[in-house]
Tab-separated table of C-alpha atoms and ligand atoms in Angstrom:
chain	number	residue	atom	x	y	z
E	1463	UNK	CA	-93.251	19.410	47.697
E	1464	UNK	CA	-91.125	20.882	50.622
E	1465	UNK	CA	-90.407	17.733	52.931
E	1466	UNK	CA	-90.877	21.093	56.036
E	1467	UNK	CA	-92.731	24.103	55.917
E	1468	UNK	CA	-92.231	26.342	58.729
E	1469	UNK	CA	-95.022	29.611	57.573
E	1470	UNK	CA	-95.194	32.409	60.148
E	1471	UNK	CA	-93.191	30.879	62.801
E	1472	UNK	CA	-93.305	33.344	66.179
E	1473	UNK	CA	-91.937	31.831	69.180
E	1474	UNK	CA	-91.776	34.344	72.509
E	1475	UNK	CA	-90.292	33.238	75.628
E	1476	UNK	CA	-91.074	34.564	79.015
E	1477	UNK	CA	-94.036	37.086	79.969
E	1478	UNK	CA	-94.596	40.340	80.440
E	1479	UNK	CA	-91.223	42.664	80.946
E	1480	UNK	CA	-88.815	39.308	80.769
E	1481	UNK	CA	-90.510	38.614	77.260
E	1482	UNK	CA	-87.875	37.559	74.804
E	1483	UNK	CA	-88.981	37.441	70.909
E	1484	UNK	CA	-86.557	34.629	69.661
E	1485	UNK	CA	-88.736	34.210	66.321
E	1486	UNK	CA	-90.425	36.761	64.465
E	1487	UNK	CA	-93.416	35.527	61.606
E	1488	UNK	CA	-90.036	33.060	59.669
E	1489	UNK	CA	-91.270	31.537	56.690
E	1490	UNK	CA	-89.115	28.507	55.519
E	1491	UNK	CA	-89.140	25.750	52.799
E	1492	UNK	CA	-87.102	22.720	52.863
E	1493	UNK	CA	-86.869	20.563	49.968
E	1494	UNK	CA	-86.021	16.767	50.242
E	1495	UNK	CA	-82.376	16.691	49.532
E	1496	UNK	CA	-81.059	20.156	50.600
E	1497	UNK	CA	-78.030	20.340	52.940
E	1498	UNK	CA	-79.704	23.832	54.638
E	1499	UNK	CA	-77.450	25.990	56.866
E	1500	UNK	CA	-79.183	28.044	59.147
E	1501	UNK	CA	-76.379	30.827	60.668
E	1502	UNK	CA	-76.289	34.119	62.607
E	1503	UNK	CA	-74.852	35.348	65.693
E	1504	UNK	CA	-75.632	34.192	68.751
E	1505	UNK	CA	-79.104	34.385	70.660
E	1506	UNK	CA	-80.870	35.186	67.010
E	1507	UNK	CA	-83.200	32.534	67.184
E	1508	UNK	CA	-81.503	28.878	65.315
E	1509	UNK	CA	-81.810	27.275	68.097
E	1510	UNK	CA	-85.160	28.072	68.295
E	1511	UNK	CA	-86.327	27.804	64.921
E	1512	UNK	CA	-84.096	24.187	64.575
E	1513	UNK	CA	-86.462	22.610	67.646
E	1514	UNK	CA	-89.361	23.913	66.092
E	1515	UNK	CA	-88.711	22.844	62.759
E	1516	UNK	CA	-87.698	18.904	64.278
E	1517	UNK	CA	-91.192	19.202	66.328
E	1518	UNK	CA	-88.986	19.443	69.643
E	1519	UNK	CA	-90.700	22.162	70.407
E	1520	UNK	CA	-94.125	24.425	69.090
E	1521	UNK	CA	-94.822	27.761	68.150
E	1522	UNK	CA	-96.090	30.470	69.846
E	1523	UNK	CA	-98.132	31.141	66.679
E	1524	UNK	CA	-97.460	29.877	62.780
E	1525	UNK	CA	-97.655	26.239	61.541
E	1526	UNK	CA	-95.450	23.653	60.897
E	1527	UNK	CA	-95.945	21.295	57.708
E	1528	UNK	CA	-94.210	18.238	57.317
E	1529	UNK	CA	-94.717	16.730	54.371
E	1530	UNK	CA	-97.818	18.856	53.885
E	1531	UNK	CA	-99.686	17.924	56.701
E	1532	UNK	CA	-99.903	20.670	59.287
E	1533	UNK	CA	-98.295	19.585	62.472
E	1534	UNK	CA	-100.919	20.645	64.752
E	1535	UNK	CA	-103.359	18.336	63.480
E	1536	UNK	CA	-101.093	15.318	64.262
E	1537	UNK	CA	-101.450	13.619	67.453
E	1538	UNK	CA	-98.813	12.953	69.582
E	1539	UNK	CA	-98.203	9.578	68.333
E	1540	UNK	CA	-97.312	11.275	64.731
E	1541	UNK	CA	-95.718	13.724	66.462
E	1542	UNK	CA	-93.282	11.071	67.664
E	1543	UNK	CA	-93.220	8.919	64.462
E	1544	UNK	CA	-91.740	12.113	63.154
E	1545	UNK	CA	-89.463	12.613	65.781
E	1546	UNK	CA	-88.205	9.104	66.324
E	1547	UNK	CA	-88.656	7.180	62.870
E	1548	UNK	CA	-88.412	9.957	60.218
E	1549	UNK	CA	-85.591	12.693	62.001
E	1550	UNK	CA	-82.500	11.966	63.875
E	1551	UNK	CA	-80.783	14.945	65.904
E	1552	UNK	CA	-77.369	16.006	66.608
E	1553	UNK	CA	-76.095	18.328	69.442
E	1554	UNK	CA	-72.824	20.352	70.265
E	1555	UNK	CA	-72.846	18.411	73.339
E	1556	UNK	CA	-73.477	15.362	71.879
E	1557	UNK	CA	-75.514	14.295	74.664
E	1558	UNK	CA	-74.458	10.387	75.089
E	1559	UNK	CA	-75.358	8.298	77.832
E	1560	UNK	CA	-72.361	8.153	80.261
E	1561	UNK	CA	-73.117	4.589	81.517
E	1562	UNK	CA	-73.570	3.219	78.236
E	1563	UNK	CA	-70.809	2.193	75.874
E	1564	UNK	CA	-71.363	3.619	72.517
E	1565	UNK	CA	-72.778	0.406	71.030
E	1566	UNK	CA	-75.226	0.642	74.051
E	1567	UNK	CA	-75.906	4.335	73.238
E	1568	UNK	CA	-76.645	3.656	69.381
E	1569	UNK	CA	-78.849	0.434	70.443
E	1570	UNK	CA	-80.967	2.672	72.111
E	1571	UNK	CA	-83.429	4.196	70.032
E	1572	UNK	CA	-84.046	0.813	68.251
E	1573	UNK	CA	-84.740	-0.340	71.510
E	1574	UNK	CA	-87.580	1.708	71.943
E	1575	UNK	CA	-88.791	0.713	68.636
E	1576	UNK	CA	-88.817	-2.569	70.530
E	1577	UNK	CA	-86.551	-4.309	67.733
E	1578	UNK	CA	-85.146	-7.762	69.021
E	1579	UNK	CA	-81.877	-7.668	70.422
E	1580	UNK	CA	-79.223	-9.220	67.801
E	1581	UNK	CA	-81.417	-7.146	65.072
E	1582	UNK	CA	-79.855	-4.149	67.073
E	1583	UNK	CA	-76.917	-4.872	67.703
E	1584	UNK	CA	-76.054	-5.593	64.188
E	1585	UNK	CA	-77.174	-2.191	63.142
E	1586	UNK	CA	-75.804	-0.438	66.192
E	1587	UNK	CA	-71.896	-2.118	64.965
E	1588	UNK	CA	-72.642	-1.100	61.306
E	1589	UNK	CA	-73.724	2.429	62.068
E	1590	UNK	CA	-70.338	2.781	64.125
E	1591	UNK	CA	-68.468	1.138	61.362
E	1592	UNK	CA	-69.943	3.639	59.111
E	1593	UNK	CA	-68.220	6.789	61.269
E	1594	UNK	CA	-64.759	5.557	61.790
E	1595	UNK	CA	-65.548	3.759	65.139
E	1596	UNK	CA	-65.421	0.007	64.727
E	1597	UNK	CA	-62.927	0.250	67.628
E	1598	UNK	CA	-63.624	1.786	69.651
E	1599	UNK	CA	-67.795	0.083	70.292
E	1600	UNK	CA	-67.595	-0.818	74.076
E	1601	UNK	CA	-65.761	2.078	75.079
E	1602	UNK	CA	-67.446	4.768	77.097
E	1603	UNK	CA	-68.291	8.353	76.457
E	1604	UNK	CA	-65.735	9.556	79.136
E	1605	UNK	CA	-63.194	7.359	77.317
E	1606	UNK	CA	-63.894	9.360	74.120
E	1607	UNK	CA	-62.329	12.264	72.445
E	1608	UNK	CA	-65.004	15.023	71.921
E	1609	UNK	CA	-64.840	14.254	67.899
E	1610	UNK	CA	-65.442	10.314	68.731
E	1611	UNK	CA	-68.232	10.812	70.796
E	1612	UNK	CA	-69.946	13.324	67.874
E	1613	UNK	CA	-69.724	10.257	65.482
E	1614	UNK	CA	-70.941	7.696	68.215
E	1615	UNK	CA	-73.960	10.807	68.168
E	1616	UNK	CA	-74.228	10.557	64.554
E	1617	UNK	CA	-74.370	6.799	64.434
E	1618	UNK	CA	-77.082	6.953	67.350
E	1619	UNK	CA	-78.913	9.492	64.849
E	1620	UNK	CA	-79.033	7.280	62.236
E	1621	UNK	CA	-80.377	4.223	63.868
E	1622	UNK	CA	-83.736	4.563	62.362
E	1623	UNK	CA	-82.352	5.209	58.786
E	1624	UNK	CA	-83.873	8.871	59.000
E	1625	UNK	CA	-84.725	11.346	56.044
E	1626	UNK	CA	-83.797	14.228	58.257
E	1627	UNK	CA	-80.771	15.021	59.896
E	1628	UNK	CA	-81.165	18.239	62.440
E	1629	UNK	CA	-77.881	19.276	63.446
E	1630	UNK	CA	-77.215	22.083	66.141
E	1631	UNK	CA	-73.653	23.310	66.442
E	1632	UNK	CA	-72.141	19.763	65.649
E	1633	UNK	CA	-68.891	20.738	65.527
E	1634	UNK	CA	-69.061	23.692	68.036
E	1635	UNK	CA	-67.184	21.707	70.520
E	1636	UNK	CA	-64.390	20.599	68.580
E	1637	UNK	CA	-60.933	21.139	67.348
E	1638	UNK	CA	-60.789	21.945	63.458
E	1639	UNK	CA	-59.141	18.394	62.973
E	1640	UNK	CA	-62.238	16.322	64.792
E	1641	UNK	CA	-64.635	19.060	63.014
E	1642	UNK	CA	-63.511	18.494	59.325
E	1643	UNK	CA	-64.357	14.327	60.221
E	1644	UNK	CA	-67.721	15.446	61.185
E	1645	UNK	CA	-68.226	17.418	58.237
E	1646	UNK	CA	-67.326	14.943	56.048
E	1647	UNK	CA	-69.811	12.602	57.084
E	1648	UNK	CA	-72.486	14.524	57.385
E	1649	UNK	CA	-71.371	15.078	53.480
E	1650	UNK	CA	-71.457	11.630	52.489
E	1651	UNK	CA	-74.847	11.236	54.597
E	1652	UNK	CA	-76.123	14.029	52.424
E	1653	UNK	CA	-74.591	12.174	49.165
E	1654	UNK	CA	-76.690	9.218	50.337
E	1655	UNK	CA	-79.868	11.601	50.332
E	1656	UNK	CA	-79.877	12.418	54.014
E	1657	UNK	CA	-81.748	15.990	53.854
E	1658	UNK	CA	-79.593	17.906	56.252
E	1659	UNK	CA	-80.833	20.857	58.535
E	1660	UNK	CA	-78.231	22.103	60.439
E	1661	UNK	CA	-77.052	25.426	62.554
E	1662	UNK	CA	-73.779	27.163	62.687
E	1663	UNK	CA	-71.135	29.121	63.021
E	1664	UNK	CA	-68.721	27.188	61.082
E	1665	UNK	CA	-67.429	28.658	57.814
E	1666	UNK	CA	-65.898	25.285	57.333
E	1667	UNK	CA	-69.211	23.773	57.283
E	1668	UNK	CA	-71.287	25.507	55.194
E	1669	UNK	CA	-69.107	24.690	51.890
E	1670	UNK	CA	-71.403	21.541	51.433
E	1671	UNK	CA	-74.130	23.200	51.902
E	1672	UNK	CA	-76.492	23.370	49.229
E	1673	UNK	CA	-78.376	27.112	50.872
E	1674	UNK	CA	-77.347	29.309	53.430
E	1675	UNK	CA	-79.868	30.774	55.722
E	1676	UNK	CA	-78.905	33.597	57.586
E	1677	UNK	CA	-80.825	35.263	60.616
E	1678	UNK	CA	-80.803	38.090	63.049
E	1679	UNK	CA	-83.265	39.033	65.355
E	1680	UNK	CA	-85.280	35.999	65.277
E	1681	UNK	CA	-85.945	36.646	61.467
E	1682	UNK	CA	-84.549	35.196	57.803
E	1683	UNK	CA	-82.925	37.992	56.858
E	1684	UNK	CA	-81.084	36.534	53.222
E	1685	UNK	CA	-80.823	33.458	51.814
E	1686	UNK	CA	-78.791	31.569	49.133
O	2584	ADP	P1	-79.317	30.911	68.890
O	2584	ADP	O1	-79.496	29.452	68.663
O	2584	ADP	O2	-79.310	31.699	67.619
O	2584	ADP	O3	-78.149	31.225	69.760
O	2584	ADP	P2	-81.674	30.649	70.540
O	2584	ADP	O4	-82.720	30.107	69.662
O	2584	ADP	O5	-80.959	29.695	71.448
O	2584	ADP	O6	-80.608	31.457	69.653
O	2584	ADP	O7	-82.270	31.813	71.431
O	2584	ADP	C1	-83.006	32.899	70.884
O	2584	ADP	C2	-83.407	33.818	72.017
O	2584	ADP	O8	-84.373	33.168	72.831
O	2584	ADP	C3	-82.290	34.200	72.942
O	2584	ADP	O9	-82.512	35.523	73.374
O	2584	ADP	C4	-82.391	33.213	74.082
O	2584	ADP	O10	-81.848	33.728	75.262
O	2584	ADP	C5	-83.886	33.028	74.150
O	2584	ADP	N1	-84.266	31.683	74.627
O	2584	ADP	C6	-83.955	30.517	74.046
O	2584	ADP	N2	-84.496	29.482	74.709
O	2584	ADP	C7	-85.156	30.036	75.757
O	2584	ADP	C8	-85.922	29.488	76.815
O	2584	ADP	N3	-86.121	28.184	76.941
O	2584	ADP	N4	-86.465	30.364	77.698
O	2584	ADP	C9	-86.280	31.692	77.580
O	2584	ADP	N5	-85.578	32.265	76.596
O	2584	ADP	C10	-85.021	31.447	75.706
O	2585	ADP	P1	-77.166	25.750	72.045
O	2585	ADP	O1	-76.765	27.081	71.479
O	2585	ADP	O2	-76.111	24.703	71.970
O	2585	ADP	O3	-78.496	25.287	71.560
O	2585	ADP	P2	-77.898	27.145	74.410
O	2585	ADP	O4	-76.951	27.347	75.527
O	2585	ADP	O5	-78.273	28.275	73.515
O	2585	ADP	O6	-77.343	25.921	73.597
O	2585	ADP	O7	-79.274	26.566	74.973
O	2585	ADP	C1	-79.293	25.413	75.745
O	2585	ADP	C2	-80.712	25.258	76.284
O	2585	ADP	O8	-81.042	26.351	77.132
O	2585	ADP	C3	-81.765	25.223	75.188
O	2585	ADP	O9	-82.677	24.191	75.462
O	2585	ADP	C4	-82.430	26.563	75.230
O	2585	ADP	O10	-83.813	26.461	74.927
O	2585	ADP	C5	-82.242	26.983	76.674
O	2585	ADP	N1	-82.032	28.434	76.763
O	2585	ADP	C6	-81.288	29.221	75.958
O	2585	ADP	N2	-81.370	30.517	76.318
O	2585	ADP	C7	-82.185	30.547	77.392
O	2585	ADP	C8	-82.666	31.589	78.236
O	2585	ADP	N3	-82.359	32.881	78.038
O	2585	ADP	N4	-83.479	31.263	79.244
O	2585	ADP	C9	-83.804	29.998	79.455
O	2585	ADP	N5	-83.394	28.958	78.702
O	2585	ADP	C10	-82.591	29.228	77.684
C-alpha cells in the first residue's frame, strides 16, 4: 500500500483575475521506500504539491491518503502526529533558529514531544554525530557554513526517527562541494529506509533517486 496518495490534487491561489492554478487534478503514489524526485521549472507547482503532500498545507479540491486513511477525516491532532512524529522536513533555507546553537535547534522538536531533558540531548548529539557535526554542536547558525547548517536541518529532521523525509530544494543554496555532503546523506538515510520525497533542480541529486517526477503547469507530466 502507498505510504501517500495524493488523487486529484487542485490547489488555486488567489481569486478572481489574480487566480493562480499551481496544481491541476495530480494524481500521485508513494510507496514506502522510494527516494521520489519531484522536478520542473520554476513556479510549476513542487512547492505546492510537496506542502500538500507533508499535510503543510490542503487542497483546494482532491484528497490526501496517508497510509490509506483520507486526510480530511483526521483531526488536527493526527494531522500533527503526521506532521511531527511520522515526517521530518527540509528547506533550501534551512530555517534554523538563530539564537539557538545547533544542539538547541535539534533538541527542539523532542522538546515539544515533552521528552525529559538528558533523553534529548543524547539524541540531539547523536543525530549531529550522524551528519558530520560532532564539532561543531554549540555553535550557532550564523557561525555556520550554508552546507553545516543543512545537516544541523537534517539532524533536526530526524529527531523523531521519521518514515518520511520531505525535502524542498535542499541543496539549492549551496556550493556543489556542501551539496554532494547533503546528497550523500540523504542517500544513506534512504539506505536506512528513510522514504524520501524531495524537489529539485539538481541533476546531481536525482542519481539516487529511485523515480523521477517531472511537472509543468501544475501537472505530472512523465514519470520514471
Ligand atoms: P515551484 O515550487 O515549482 O517553484 P510553487 O509551488 O512554489 O512552484 O508555485 C506554483 C505557483 O503558485 C506559482 O505560480 C506561484 O507563484 C504560486 N504560489 C505559490 N504559493 C503561493 C501563495 N502562497 N499565494 C499565491 N500564489 C502562490
Ligand atoms: P521555495 O521555492 O524555496 O519553496 P518560494 O520562494 O517559491 O520558495 O516560496 C516561498 C514561500 O512563498 C512559500 O511559502 C510559497 O507558498 C510562497 N509563495 C510563492 N509564490 C508566491 C506568490 N506568487 N504569492 C504569494 N506567496 C507565494
Amino acid at each position: 500500500m502507498a505510504i501517500i496518495e495524493g488523487k486529484n490534487i487542485w490547489k488555486i491561489y488567489g481569486t478572481g483575475e489574480a487566480k493562480t492554478y499551481a496544481l491541476r487534478g495530480v494524481d500521485i503514489a508513494i510507496d514506502e521506500g522510494e527516494f521520489l524526485a519531484i522536478m520542473g521549472p520554476s513556479g510549476c507547482g513542487k512547492s505546492t504539491l510537496l506542502n500538500i503532500l507533508g499535510l503543510l498545507d490542503v487542497p483546494t479540491k482532491g484528497e490526501v491518503h496517508i497510509k490509506g486513511k483520507k486526510t480530511t477525516l483526521m483531526n488536527e491532532n493526527e494531522r500533527a502526529i503526521f506532521r511531527r512524529k511520522i515526517s521530518g522536513f527540509i528547506y533550501q533555507q534551512f530555517h534554523l533558529i538563530k539564537t539557538l546553537t545547533s544542539l538547541e535547534n535539534v533538541e527542539l522538536p523532542l522538546m515539544l514531544d515533552e521528552k525529559n531533558k538528558e533523553y534529548r540531548r543524547k539524541i540531539a548529539k547523536e543525530l549531529l554525530k550522524l551528519v558530520g557535526l560532532e564539532d561543531r554542536m554549540n555553535h550557532y547558525p550564523n557561525q555556520l557554513s550554508g552546507g553545516q547548517q543543512q545537516r544541523v536541518a537534517i539532524a533536526r529532521a530526524l529527531a523523531n526517527n521519521p518514515k518520511i523525509i520531505f525535502a524542498d530544494e535542499p541543496t539549492g543554496n549551496l556550493d556543489s562541494k556542501s551539496g554532494e555532503v547533503i546528497i550523500n546523506i540523504l542517500k544513506e538515510l534512504h539506505e536506512k529506509g528513510i522514504t524520501i520525497v524531495m524537489v529539485t533542480h539538481d541533476a546531481n541529486l536525482t542519481k539516487y533517486a529511485t523515480r523521477i517526477v517531472k511537472m509543468k503547469d501544475g501537472e505530472i507530466i512523465s514519470q520514471h
